[in-house]
Coordinates of N, CA and C in Angstrom, one line a residue:
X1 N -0.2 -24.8 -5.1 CA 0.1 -23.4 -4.6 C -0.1 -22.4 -5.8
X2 N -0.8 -21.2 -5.5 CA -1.0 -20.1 -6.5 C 0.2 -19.6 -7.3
X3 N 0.1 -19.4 -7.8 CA 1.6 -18.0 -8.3 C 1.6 -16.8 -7.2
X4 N 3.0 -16.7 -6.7 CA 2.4 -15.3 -5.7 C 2.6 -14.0 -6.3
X5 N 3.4 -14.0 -8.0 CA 2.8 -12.6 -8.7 C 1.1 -12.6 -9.0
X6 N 1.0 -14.1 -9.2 CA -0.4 -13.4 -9.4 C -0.9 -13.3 -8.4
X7 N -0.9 -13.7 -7.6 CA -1.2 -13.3 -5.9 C -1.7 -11.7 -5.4
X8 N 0.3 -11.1 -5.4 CA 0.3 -10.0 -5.9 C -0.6 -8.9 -6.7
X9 N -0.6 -9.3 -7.9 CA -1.0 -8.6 -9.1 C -2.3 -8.5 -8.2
X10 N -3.4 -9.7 -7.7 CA -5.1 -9.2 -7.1 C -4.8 -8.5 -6.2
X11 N -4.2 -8.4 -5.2 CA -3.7 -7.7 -3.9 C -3.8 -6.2 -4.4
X12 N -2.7 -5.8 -5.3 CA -2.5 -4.4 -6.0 C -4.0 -4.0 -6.7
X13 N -4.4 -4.8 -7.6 CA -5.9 -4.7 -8.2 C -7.3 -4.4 -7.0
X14 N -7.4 -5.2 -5.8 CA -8.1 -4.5 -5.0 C -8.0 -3.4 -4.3
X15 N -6.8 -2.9 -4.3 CA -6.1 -1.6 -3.8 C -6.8 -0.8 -4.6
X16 N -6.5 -0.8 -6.1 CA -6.6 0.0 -6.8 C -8.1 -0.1 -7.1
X17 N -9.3 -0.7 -6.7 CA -10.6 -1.2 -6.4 C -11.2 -0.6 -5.6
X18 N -10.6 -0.3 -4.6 CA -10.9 0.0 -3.2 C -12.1 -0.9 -2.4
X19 N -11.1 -2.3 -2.8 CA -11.9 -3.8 -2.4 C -11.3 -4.2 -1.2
X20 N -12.1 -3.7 0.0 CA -11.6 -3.6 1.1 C -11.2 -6.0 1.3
X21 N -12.3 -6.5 1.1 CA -12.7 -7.7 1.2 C -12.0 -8.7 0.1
X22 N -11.6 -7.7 -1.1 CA -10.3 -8.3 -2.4 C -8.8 -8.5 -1.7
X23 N -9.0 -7.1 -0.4 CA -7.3 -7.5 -0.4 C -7.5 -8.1 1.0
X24 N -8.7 -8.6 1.7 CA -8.6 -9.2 3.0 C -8.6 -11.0 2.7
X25 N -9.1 -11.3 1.6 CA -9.2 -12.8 0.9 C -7.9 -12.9 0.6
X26 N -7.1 -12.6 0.4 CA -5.7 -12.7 -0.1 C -4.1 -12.6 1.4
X27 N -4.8 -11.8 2.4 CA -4.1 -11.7 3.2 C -4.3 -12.8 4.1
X28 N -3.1 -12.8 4.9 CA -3.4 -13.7 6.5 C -4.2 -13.1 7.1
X29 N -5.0 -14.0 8.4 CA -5.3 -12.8 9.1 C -4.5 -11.7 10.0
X30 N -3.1 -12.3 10.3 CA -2.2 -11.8 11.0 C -1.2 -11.1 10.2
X31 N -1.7 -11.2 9.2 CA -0.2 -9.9 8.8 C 0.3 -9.1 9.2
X32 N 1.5 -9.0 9.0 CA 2.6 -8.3 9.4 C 2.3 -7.1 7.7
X33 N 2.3 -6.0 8.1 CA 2.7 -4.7 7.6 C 3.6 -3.6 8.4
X34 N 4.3 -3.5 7.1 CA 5.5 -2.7 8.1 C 5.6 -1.4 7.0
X35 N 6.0 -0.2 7.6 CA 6.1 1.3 6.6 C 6.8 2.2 7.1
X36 N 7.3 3.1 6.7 CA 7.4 4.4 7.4 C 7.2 4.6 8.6
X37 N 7.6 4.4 9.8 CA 7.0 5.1 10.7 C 6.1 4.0 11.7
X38 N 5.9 3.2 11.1 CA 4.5 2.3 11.8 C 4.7 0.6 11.2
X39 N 4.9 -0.3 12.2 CA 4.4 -1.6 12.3 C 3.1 -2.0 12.8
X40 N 2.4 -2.2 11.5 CA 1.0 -3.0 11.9 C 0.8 -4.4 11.6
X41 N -0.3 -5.5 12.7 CA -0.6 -6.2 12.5 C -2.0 -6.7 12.5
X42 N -2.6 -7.8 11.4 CA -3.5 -8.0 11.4 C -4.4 -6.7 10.3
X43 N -5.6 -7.4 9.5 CA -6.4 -7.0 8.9 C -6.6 -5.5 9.0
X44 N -7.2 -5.2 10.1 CA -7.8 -4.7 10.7 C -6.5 -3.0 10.9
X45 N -5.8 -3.7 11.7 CA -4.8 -2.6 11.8 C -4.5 -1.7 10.2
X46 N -4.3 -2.9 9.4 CA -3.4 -2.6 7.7 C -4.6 -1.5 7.4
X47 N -6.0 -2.0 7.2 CA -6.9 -1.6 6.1 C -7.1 -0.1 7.0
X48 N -6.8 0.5 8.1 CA -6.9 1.2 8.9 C -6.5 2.7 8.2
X49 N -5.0 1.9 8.0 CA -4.0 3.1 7.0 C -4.3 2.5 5.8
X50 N -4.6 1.6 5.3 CA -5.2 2.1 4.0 C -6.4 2.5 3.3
X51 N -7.0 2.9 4.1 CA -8.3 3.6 3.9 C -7.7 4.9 4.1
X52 N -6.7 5.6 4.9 CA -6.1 6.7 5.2 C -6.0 7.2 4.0
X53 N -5.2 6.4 3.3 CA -4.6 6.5 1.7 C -5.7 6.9 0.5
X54 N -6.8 5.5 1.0 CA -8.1 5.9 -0.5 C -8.7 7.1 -0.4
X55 N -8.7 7.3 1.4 CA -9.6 8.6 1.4 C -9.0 10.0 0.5
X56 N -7.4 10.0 1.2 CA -6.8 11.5 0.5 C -6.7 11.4 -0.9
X57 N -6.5 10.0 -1.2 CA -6.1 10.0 -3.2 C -7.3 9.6 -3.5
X58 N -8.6 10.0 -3.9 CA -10.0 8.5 -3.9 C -8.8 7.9 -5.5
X59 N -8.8 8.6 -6.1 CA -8.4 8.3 -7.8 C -7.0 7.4 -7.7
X60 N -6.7 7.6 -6.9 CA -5.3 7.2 -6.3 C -5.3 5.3 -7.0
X61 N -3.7 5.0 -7.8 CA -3.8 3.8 -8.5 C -2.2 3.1 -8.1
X62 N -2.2 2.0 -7.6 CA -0.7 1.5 -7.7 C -0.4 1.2 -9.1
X63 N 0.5 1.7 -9.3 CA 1.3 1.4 -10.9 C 2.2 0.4 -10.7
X64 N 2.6 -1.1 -11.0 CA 3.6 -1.5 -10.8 C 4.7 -1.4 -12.2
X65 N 5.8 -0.8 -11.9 CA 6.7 -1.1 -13.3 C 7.9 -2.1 -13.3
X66 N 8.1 -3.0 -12.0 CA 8.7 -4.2 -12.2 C 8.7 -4.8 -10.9
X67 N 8.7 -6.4 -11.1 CA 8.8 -7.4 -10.3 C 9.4 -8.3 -10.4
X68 N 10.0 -8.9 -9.1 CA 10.7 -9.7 -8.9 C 10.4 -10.7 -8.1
X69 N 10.5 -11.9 -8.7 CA 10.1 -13.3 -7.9 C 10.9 -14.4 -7.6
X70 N 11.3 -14.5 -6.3 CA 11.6 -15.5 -5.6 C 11.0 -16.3 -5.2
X71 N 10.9 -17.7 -5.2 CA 10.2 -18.8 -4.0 C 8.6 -18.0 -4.0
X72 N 8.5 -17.7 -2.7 CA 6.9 -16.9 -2.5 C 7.0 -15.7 -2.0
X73 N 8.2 -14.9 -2.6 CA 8.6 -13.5 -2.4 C 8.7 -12.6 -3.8
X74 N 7.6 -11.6 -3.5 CA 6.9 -10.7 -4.6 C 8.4 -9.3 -4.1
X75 N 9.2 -8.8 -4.9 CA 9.5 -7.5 -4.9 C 8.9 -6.7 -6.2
X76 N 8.9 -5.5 -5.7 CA 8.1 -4.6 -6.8 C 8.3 -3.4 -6.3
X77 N 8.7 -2.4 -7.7 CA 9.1 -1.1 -7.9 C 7.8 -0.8 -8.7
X78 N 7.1 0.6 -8.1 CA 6.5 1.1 -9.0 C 5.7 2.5 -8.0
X79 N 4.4 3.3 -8.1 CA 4.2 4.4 -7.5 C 2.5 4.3 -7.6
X80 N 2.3 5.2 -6.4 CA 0.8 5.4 -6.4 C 1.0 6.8 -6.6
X81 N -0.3 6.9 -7.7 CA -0.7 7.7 -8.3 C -1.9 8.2 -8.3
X82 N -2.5 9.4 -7.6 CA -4.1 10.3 -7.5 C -3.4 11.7 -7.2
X83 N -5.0 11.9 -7.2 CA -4.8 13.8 -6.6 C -4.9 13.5 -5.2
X84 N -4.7 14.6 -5.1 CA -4.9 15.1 -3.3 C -6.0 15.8 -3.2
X85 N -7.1 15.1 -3.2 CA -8.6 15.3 -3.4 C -9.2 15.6 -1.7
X86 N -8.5 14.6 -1.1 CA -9.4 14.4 0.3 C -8.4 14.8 1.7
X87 N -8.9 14.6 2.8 CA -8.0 15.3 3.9 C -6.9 13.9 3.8
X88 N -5.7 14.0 4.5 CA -4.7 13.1 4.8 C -4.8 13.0 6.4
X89 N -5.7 11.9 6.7 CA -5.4 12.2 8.3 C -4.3 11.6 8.7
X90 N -3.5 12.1 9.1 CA -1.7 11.7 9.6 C -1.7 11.8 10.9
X91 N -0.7 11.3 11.6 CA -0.9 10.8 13.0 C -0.8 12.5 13.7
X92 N -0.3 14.0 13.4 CA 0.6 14.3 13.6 C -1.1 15.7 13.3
X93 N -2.0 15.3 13.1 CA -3.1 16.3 12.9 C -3.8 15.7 11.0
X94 N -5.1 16.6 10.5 CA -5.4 15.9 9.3 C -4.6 17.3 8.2
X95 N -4.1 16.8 7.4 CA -3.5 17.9 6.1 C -4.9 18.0 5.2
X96 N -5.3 19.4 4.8 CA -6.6 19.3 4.2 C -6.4 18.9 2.8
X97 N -7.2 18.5 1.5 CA -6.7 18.8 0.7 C -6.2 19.6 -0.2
X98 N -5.0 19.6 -1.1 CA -4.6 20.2 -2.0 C -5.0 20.3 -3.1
X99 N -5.5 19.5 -3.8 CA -5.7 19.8 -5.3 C -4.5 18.7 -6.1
X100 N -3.6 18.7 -5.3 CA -1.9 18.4 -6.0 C -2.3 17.3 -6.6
X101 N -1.5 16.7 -7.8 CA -1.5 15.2 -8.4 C -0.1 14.5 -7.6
X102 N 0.0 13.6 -7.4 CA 1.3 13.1 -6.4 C 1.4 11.6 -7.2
X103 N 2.5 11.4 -7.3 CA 3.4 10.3 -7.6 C 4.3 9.7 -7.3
X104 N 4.2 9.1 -5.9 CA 4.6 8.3 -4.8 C 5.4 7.1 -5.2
X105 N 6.6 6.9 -5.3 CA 7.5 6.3 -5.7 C 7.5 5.4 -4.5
X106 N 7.4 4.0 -4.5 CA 7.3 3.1 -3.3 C 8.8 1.8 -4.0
X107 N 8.5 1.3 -3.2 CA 9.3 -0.5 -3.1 C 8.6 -1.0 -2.4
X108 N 8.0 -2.5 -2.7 CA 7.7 -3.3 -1.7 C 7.9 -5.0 -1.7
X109 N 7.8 -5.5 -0.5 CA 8.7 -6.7 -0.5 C 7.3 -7.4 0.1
X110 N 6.8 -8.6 -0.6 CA 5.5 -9.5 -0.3 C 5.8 -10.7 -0.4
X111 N 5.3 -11.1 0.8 CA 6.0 -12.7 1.4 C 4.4 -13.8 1.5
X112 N 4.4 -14.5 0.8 CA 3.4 -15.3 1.1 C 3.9 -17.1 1.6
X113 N 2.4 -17.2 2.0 CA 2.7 -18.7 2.7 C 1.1 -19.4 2.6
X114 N 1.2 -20.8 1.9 CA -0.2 -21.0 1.9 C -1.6 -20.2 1.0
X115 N -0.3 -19.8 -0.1 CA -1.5 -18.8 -1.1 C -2.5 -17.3 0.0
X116 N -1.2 -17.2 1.0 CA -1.7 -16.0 1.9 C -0.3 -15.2 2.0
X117 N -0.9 -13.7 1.6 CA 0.2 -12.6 1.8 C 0.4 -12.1 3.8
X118 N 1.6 -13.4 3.8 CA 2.0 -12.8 5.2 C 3.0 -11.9 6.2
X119 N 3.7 -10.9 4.8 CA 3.8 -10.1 5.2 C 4.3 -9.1 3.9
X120 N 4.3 -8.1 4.3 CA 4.5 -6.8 3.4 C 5.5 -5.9 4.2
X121 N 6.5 -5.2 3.4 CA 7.3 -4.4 3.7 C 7.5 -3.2 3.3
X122 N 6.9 -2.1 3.0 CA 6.6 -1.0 2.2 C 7.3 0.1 2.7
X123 N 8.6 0.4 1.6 CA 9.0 1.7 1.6 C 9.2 2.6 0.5
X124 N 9.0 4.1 1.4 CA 8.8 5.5 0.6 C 9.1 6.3 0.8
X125 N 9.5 6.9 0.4 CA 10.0 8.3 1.0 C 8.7 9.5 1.5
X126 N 8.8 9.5 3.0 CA 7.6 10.2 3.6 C 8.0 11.4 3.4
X127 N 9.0 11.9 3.3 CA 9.3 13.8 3.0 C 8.4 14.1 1.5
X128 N 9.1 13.4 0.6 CA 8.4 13.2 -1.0 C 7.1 13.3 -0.8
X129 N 6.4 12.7 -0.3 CA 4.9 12.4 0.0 C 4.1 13.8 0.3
X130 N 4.6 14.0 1.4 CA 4.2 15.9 2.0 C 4.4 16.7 1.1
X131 N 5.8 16.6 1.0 CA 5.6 17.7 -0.2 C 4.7 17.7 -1.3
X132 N 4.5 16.7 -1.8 CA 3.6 16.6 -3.2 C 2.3 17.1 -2.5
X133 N 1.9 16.6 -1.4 CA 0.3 16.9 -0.9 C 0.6 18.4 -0.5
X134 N 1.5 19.2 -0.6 CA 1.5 20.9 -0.1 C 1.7 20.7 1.1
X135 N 1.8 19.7 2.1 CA 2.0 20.1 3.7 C 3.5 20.5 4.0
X136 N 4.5 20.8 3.5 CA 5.9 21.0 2.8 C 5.9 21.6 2.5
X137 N 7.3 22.5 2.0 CA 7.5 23.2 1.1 C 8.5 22.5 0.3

């Protein structure tokens, strides 16, 4: 069986790649993603809202500054980091961009099985978020 930090660590690295096919080799096909606001499953669903993400930050980088490893459970504190370069299409209309630099303070909890990330639990504060992109005051 892999290490699932280092598991982890490629997962974050295709993110921060914008390796659509880096972080689909690594996932189940059925994953479970869960966030703010929205439970997705499967590939297809996940990379949906994360292309949301590459589009408005393209520069945009996950920083991790600590992890925690259990069995095949990845926790990690750290922030994505870009400008607010591109539109943010959000379910609720698209926010155009700002210009703003944003530093998105996340937690997330990564569960693998079989050297596959089968599920993710990602939370952030969505108020923080807007505000940094200007759709806020």
């Amino acid at each position: 069986m892999a290490d699932p930090l280092e598991l982890a660590q490629k997962h974050d690295d295709a993110y921060n790649a914008k390796d659509a096919e880096g972080r689909r080799a690594i996932e189940h096909p059925e994953i479970e993603f869960t966030m703010p606001g929205m439970s997705l499953r499967g590939h297809d669903q996940v990379m949906e809202v994360v292309k949301v993400f590459w589009e408005a930050l393209p520069d945009g980088k996950i920083v991790t500054e600590n992890q925690y490893v259990s069995g095949d459970v990845v926790v990690a504190e750290g922030a994505v980091q870009g400008t607010h370069t591109g539109p943010f299409r959000a379910p609720t209309g698209e926010i155009p961009p700002s210009g703003n630099e944003v530093r998105l303070r996340f937690a997330t909890v990564k569960e693998f099985k079989d050297d596959k990330l089968v599920s993710e639990r990602l939370y952030f504060d969505q108020l923080d978020f807007l505000q940094q992109i200007g759709a806020m005051p």
